[in-house]
XYZ file of C-alpha atoms in Angstrom:
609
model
C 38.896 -11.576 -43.887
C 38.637 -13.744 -41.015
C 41.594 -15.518 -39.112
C 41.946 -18.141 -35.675
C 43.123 -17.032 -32.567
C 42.939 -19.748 -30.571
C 38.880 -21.081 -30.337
C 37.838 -17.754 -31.789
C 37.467 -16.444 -35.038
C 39.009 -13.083 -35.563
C 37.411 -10.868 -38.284
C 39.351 -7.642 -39.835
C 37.933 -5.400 -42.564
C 40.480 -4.281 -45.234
C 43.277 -6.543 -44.003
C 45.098 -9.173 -46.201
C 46.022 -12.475 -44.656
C 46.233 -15.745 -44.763
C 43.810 -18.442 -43.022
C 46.108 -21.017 -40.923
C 45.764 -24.525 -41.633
C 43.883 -25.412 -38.394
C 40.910 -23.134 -39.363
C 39.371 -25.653 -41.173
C 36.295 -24.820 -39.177
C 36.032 -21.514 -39.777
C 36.439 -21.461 -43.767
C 32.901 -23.771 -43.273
C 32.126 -20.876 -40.918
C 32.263 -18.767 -43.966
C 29.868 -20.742 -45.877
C 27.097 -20.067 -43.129
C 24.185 -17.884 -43.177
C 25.908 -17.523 -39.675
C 28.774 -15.355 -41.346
C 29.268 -11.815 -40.346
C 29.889 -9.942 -43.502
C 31.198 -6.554 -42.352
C 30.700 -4.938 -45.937
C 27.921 -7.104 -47.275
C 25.637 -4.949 -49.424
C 21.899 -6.767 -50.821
C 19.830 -4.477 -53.180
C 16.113 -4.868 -53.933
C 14.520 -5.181 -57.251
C 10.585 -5.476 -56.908
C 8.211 -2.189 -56.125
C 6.296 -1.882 -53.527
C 2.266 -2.751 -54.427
C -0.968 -1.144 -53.330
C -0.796 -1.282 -49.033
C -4.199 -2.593 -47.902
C -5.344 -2.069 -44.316
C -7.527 -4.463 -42.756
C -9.092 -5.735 -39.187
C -8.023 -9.460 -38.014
C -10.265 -10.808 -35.227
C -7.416 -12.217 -32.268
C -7.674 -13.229 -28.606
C -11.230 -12.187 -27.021
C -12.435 -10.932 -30.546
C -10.100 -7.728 -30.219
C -9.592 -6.302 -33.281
C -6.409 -6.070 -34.709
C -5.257 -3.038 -37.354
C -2.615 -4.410 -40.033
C -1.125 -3.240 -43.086
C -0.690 -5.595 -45.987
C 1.834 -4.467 -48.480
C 3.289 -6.915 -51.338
C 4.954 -6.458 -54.111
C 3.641 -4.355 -57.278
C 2.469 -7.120 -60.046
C 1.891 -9.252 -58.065
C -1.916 -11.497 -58.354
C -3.815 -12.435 -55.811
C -2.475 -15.726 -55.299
C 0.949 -14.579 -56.302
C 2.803 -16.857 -53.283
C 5.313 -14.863 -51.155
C 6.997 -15.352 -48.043
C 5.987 -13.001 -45.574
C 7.726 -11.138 -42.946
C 5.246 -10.011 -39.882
C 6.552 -6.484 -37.905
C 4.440 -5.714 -34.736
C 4.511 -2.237 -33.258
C 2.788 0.031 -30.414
C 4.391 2.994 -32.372
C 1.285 3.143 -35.150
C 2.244 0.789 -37.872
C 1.321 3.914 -40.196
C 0.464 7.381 -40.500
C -2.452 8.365 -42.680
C -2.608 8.904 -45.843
C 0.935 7.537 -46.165
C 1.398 5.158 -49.150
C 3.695 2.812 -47.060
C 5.525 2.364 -44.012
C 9.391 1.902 -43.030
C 9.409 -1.692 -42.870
C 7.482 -2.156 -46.218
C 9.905 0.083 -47.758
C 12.487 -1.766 -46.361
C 11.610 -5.612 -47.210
C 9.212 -5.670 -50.008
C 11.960 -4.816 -52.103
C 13.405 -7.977 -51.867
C 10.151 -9.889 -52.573
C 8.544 -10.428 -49.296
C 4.651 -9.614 -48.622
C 5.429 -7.268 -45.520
C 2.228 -6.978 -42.522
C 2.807 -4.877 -40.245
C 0.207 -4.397 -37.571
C -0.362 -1.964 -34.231
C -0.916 -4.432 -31.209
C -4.271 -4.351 -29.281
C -4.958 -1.049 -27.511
C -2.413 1.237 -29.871
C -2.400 3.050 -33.177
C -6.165 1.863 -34.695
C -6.310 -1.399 -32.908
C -9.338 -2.357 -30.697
C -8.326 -2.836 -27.069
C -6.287 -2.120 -24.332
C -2.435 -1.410 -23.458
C -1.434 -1.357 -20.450
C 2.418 -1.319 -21.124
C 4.481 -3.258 -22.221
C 3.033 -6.879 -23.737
C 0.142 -8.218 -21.683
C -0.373 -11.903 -21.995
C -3.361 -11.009 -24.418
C -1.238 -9.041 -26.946
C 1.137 -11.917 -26.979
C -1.766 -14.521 -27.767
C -2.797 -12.273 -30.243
C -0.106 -13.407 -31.897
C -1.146 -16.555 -33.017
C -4.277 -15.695 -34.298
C -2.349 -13.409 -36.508
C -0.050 -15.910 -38.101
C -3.241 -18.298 -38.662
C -4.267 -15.266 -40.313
C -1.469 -14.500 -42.637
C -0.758 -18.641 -43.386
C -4.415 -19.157 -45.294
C -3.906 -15.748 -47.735
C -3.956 -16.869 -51.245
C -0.784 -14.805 -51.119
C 0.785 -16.410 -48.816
C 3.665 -19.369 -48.581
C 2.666 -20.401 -45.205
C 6.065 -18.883 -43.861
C 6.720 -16.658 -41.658
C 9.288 -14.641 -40.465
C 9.244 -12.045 -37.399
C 11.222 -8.547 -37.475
C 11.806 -5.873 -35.194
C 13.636 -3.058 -33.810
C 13.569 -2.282 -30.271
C 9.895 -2.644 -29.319
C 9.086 -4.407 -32.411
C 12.207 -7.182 -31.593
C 10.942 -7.888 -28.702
C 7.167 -8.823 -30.228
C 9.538 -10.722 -32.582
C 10.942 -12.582 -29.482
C 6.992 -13.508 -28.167
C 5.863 -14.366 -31.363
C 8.120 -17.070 -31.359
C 7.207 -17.711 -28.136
C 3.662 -19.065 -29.326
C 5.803 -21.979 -31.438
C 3.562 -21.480 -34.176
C 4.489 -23.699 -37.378
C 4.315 -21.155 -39.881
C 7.394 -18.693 -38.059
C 10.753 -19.846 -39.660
C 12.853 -17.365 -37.981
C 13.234 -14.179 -36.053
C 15.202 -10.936 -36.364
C 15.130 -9.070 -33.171
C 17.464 -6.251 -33.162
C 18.290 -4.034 -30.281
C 15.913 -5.860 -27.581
C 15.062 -5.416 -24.164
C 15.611 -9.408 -23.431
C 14.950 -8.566 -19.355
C 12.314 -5.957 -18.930
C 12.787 -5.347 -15.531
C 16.593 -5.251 -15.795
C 16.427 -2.433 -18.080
C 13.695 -0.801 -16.147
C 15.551 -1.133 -12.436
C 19.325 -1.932 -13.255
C 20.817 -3.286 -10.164
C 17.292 -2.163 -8.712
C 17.683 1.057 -9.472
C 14.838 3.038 -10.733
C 15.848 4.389 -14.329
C 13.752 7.516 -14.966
C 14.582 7.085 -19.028
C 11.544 4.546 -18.586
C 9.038 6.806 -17.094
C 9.865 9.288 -19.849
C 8.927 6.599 -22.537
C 6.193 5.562 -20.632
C 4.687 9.013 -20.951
C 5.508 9.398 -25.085
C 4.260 5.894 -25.739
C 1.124 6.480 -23.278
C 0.028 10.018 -25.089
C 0.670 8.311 -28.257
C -1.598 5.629 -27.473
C -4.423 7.354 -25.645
C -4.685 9.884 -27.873
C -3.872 12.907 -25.532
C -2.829 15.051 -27.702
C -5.883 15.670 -29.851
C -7.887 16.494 -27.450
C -5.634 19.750 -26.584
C -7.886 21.998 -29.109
C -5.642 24.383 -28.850
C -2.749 23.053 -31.320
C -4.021 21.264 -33.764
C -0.438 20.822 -35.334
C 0.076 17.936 -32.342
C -3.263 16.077 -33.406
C -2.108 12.520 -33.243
C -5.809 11.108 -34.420
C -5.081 12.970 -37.269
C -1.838 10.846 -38.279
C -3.195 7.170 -37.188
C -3.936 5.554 -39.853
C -7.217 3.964 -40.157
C -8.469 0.840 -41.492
C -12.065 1.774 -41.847
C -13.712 4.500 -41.204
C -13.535 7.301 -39.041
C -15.904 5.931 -36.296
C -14.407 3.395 -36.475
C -10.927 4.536 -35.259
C -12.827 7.093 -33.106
C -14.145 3.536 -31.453
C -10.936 2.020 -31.086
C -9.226 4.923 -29.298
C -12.163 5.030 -26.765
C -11.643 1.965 -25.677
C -7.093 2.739 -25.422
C -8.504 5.211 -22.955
C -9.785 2.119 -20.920
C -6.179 1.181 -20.153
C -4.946 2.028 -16.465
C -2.117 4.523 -15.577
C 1.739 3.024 -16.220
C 3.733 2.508 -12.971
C 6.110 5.205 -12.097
C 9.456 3.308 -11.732
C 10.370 5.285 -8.562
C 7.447 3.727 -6.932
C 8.643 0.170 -7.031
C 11.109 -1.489 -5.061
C 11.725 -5.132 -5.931
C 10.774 -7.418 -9.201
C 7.756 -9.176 -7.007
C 6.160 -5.931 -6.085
C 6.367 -4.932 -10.218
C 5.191 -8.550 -11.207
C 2.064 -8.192 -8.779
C 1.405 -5.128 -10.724
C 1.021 -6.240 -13.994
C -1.000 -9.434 -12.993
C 2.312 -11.595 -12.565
C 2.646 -11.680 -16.080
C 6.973 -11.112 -16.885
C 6.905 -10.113 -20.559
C 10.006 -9.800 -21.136
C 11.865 -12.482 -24.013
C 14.198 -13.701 -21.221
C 11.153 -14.951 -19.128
C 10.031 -16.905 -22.447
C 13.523 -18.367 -23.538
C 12.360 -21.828 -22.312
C 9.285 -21.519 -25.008
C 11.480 -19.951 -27.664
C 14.063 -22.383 -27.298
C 10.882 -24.887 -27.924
C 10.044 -23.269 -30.992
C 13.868 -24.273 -32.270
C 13.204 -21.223 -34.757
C 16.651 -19.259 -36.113
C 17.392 -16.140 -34.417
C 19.814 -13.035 -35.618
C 20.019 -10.746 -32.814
C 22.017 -7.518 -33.009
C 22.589 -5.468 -30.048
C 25.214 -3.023 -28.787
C 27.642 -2.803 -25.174
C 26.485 0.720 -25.262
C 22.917 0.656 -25.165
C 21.438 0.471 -21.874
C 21.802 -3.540 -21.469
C 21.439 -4.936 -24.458
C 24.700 -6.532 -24.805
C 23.767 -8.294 -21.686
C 20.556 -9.534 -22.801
C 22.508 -10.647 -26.103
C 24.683 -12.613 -23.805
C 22.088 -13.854 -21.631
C 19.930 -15.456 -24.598
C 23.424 -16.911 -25.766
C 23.232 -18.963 -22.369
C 19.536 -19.390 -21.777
C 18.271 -20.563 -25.296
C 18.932 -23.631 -27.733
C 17.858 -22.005 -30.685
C 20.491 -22.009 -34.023
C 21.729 -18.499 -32.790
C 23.477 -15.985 -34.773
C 24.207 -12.843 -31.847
C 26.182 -9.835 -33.527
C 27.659 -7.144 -30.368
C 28.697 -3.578 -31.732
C 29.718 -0.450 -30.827
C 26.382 1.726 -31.367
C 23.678 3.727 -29.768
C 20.271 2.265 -29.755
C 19.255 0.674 -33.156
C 22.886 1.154 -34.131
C 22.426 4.213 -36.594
C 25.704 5.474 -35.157
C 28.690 3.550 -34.209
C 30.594 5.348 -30.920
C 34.145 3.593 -29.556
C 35.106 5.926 -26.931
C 38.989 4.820 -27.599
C 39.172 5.594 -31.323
C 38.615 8.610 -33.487
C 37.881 7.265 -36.849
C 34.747 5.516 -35.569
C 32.492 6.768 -38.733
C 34.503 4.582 -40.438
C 33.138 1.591 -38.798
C 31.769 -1.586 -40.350
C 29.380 -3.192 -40.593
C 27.324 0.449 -41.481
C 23.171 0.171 -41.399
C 23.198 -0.449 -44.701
C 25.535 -3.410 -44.225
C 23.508 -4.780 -40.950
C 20.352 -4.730 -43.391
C 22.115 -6.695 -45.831
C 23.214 -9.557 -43.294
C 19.488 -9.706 -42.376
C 18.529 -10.350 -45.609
C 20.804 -13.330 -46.171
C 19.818 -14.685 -42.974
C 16.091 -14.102 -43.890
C 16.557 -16.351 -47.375
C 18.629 -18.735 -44.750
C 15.535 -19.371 -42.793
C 12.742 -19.584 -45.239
C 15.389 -22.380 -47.277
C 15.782 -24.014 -44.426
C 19.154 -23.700 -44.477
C 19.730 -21.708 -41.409
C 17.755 -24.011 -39.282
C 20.274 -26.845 -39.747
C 23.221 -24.869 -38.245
C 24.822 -26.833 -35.227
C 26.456 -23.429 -33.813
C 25.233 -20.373 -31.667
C 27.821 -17.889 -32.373
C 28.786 -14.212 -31.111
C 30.471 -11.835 -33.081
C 31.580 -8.755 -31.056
C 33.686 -5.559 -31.625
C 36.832 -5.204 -29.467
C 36.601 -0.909 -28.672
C 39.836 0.660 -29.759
C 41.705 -2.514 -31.381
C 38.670 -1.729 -33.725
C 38.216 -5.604 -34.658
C 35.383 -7.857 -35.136
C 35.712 -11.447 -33.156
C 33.440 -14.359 -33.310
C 33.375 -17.275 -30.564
C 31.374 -20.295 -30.021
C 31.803 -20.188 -26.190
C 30.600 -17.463 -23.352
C 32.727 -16.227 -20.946
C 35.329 -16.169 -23.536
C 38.757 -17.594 -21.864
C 40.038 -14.933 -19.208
C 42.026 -14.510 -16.768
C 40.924 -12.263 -13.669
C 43.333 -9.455 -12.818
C 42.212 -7.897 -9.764
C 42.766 -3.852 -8.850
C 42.273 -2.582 -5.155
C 41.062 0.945 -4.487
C 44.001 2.473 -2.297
C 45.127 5.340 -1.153
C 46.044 8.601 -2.852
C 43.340 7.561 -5.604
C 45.286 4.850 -6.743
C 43.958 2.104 -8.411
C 46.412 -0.591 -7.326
C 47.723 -4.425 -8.271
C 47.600 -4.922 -4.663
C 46.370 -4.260 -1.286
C 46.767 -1.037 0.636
C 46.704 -0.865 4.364
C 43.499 -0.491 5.990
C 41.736 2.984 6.304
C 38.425 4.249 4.323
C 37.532 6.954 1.673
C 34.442 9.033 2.204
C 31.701 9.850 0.271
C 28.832 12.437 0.794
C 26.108 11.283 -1.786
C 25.077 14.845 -3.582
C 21.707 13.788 -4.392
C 22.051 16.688 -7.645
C 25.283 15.251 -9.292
C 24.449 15.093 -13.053
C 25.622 13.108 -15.897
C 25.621 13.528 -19.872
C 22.107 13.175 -21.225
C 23.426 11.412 -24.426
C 24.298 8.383 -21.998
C 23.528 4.535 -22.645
C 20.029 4.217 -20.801
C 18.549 7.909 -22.487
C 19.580 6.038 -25.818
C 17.020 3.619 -25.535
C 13.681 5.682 -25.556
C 14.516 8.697 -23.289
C 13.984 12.487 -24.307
C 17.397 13.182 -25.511
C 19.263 12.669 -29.436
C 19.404 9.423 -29.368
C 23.539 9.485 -29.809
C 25.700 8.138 -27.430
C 29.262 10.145 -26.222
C 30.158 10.348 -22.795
C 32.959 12.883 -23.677
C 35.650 13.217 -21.017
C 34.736 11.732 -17.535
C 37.175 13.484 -15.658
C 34.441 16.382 -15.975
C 32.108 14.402 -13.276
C 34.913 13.066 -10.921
C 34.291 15.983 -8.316
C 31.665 14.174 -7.197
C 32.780 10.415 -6.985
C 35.369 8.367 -6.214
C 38.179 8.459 -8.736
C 41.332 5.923 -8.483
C 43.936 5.633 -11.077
C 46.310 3.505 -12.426
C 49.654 3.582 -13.639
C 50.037 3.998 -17.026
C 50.129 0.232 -18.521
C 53.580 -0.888 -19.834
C 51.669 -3.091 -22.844
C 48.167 -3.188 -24.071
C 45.372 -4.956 -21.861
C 42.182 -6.061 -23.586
C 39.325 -6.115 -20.855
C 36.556 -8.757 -22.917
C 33.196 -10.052 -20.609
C 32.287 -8.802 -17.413
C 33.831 -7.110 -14.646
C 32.816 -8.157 -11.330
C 33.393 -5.504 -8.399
C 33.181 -6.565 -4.770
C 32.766 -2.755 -2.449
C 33.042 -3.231 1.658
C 30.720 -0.533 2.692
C 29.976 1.390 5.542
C 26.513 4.056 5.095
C 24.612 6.323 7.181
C 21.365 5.084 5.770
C 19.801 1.881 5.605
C 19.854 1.894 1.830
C 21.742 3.821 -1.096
C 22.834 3.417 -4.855
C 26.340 2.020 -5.355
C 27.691 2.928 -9.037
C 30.678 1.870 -10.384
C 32.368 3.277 -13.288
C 35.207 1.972 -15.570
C 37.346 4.080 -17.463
C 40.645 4.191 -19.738
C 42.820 7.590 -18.673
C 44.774 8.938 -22.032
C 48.018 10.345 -21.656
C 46.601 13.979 -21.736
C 44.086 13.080 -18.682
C 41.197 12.548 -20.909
C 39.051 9.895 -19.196
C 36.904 7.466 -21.912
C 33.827 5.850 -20.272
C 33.950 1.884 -20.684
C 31.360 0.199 -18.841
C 29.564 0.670 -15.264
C 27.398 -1.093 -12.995
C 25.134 0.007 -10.098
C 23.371 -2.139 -7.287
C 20.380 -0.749 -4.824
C 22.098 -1.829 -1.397
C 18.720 -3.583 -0.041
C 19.217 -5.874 -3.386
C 22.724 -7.098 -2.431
C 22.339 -10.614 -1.136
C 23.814 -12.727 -4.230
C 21.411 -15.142 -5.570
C 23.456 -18.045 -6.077
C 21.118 -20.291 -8.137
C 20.825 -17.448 -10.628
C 21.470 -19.450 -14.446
C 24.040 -16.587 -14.969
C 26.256 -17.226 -11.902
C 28.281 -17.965 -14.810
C 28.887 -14.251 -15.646
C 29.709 -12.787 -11.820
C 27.624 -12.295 -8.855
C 23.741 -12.021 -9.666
C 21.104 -10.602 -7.616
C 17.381 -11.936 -7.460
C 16.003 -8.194 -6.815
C 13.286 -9.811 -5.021
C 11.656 -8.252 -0.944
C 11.848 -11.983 0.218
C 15.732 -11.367 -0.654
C 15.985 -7.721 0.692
C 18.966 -6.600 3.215
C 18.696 -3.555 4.428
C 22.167 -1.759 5.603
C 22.727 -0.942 9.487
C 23.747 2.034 9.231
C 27.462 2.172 10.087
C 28.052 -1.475 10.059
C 30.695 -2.453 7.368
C 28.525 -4.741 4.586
C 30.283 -6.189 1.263
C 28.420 -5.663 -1.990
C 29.446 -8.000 -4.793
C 27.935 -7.645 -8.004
C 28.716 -7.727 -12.458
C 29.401 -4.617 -14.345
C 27.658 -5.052 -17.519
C 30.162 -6.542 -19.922
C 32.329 -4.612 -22.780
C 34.885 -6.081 -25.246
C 37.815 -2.872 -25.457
C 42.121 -2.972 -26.177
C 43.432 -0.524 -23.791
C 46.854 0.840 -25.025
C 50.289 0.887 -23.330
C 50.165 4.005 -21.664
C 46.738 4.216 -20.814
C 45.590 4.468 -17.267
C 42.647 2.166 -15.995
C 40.254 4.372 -13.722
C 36.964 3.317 -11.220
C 35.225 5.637 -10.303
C 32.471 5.372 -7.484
C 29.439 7.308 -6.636
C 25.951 7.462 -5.104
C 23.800 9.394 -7.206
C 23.076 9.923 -10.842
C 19.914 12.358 -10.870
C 20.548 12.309 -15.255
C 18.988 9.371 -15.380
C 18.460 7.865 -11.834
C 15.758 8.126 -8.797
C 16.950 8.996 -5.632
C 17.350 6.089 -3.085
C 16.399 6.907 -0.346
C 14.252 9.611 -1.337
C 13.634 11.538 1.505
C 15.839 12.084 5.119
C 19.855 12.981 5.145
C 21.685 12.075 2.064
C 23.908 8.906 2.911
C 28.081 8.999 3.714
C 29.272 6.183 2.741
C 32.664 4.901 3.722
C 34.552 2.516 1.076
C 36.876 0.479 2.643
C 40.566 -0.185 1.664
C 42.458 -2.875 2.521
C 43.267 -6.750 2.178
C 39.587 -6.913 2.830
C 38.652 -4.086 0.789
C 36.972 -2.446 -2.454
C 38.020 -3.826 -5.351
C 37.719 -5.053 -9.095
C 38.315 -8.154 -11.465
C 38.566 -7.403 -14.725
C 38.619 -10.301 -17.112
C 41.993 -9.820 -18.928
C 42.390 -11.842 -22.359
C 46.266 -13.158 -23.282
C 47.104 -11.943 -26.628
């Protein structure tokens, strides 16, 4: 049921109450395709048909492989809407009768295509990483395909997960007439963002870029010694087999993927992959354009997701339907590091499926197209509640905390003095973290566990225990006067919640490459905290020993910390989990934090309840 709390829209599953008078807005909320239905359940009744692989010519004559599945009974001309799905994963595996997405959506009478873009799975081509400007012009020529089927409506709708949302993003990026909508869940709105937080080189990318680049080129079958691994074996062709054997030749044309180590600022990537920024945030200007419908799931514990979610609530115009959770990566499993009985949480897969669907019918009726709103729903962690608001930065207050002495995390400042911190370039981290997640080598799960079990090598400073509950909603912006022995250096920040048995719960955390500190003040997202342009003509490098203030946005988190709770930040130089090195090579840095009225500190954006 869904009640007001002041210009927000408060949703609780299982509890009884009554809608106040002035919520006359949100009972027409409820009549939306823009509703979040935390138990809303949608079953199919139509059979999946005979799938039918064929070759569409797109940009440069490249041949594209896509799988046409519709459902069973159907004719010919037998009209359907249709729901395109574009994937570097293989859209198939052979001999196969169907794929996940047709197994998913045909049941509830859509013709499904799902195709491999150019240079993957048995596509003609090259693919040199993510989205070149070709595979996103393909695009077009394959919804001019799909609109002159006999079986076709002439509307189109784009899905994804993950890689697949964010071809669900460009797609709608070419403004093509046909597209009615787009469902991109769990996307990677700022590619280089996810790739370099803060600048940082995440090594979860290079470990993708090596499964997705075997995959691709076909590595694997060529190792005659286990034929179990065969990969050409489980593509699925369209014709025959020279004709896949023709198509991975030319995947083999496609140059080596940068190592993320190797790069240092978002100019020196873009001049690597011919200037082209494929990410959906570098497009939101041309998907606003298109004016299509978007639902867009995402989660404040996959890598940054949540802040792509946030950022496409500020960039874009589109109607806008943004849903934040507690999950890992495609949310299959919910984790709130301040409650137990999270496999109890709503809405479950099945119930994130069934949302989709009603916003699919929404878009090809035209009825989600006519909504006046963007909207947000998010999870609050441990209050365990769903909230929806019209508005981003919801209204907060800032409540600052001071690092100070004795590890205390204080309402005010301490006198002046320093903490020291020799950077141990091997301190580890959990694997099952919110960047491995997203593509890296581990489960895919997310649980941090108890962070007190890394603060040996960081930072730590406490709080005392709260005297009433504090609910921490947006982002936290931290502000660190430095001091290092090296020019540059990684600067994490942690936030925590300390339980009254000492268990620490991971929150949020944020990290900035010291070169990258200058704030770029024209960024659109001042709105959010401190933003950084990542780019050489920007560059500072430290003087070593000179005091320098780094100000920069933890990514954001909705959570209710309890009365007697603890907050905790931790800091720290090195994360070799998950992280490169910076610098590489020489003395590890000592960094001095400073304390003080001009000292370390964070706001955290505190909501009155």
């Amino acid at each position: 049921m869904t009640i007001s709390r002041g210009d927000e829209a408060v949703a609780h599953s299982g509890v009884k109450t009554k809608l106040p008078p002035e919520a006359a807005d949100v009972r027409e909320e409820q009549k939306s395709v823009f509703l979040l239905d935390l138990n809303a359940e949608s079953q199919g009744t139509d059979s999946l048909g005979e799938l039918n692989s064929v070759y569409v010519p797109a940009h440069g004559g490249v041949r594209i492989a896509l799988d046409v599945t519709r459902p069973m009974g159907d004719s010919d001309s037998t009209k359907r809407d249709t729901i395109l799905v574009m994937t570097c994963y293989g859209r198939g595996k052979k001999d196969d009768p169907s794929n996940s997405y047709a197994d998913l959506l045909v049941p509830h009478g859509y013709s499904v295509v799902v195709g491999d873009v150019r240079g993957t799975g048995a596509s003609f081509g090259v693919w040199p990483g993510h989205r070149s400007s070709e595979e996103v012009m393909d695009f077009s020529y394959i919804l001019d395909w799909i609109v002159v089927q006999p079986w076709s409506t002439g509307n189109v709708l784009a899905y994804g997960m993950s890689y697949t949302a964010n071809s669900a993003d460009l797609i709608a990026s070419r403004c093509h007439p046909a597209l009615k909508g787009i469902v991109p869940r769990y996307v990677d709105y700022d590619i280089f963002f996810e790739t370099w937080p803060g600048g940082v080189p995440n090594l979860t990318l290079d470990r993708w870029s090596e499964l997705v680049e075997s995959l691709n080129r076909d590595k694997n079958s060529k190792n005659k010694t286990n034929r179990s691994r065969n990969l050409r074996a489980g593509i699925r062709p369209v014709g025959s087999d020279a004709e896949l054997a023709a198509a991975l030749l030319e995947h083999g044309q496609a140059p080596p993927f940068l190592s993320v180590s190797k790069i240092t600022s978002k100019d020196e990537w873009l001049s690597q992959i011919s200037e082209f920024d494929f990410s959906p945030q570098a497009a939101a200007d041309l998907i606003s354009k298109s004016g299509v419908p978007i639902q867009n799931w995402s989660s404040w514990f996959d890598s940054g997701a949540a802040q792509g979610s946030i950022r496409r609530f500020l960039l874009q115009s589109n109607p806008m339907n943004v849903i934040i959770g507690p999950w890992n990566h495609c949310g299959r499993k919910a984790y709130d590091p301040l409650r137990a009985d999270v496999g109890q949480l709503v809405p479950t897969m099945a119930s994130q499926e069934a949302n989709d669907f009603k916003f699919m019918t929404g878009c090809f009726n035209g009825q989600a197209a006519s909504q006046p709103d963007k909207l947000i729903h998010y999870y609050t962690c441990g209050e365990g509640v769903w909230k929806s608001t019209r508005s981003w930065p919801v209204p907060a207050a800032h409540q600052r905390w001071y690092m100070a002495s004795g590890s205390r995390l204080s309402s005010s400042p301490d006198e002046i003095g320093f903490d020291l911190l020799q950077v141990d370039r091997e301190a580890r981290d959990v694997l099952t973290n919110r960047w491995d997640t997203n593509g890296g080598i581990g489960t895919g799960e997310v649980d941090y566990g108890d962070r007190q079990n890394f603060a040996a090598a960081r930072l730590a400073y406490t709080s005392e225990p709260l005297v009433q509950d504090l609910e921490v909603t947006g982002h936290a912006i931290v502000e660190l006067n430095v001091s290092s022995t090296r020019e540059d250096g990684i600067f994490f920040v942690y936030l925590e919640a300390v339980r009254q048995d000492g268990v620490s719960c991971y929150l949020t955390e944020g990290q900035l490459r010291g070169v990258h500190r200058k704030v770029w003040n024209d960024s659109p997202f001042s709105v959010l905290g401190p933003q950084q342009s990542y780019l050489s003509s920007d560059a500072e490098p430290l003087t070593p020993g000179k005091p320098t203030v780094l100000a920069f946005t933890l990514l954001p988190i909705s959570a209710l910390i309890p009365a007697g709770y603890s907050l905790r930040v931790c800091l720290a130089g090195s994360e070799s989990t998950t992280f490169a090195n910076v610098p590489a090579e020489g003395a590890a840095p000592e960094v001095k934090f400073h304390r003080g009225p001009g000292g370390c500190y964070i706001d955290l954006p505190i909501v009155e309840r």
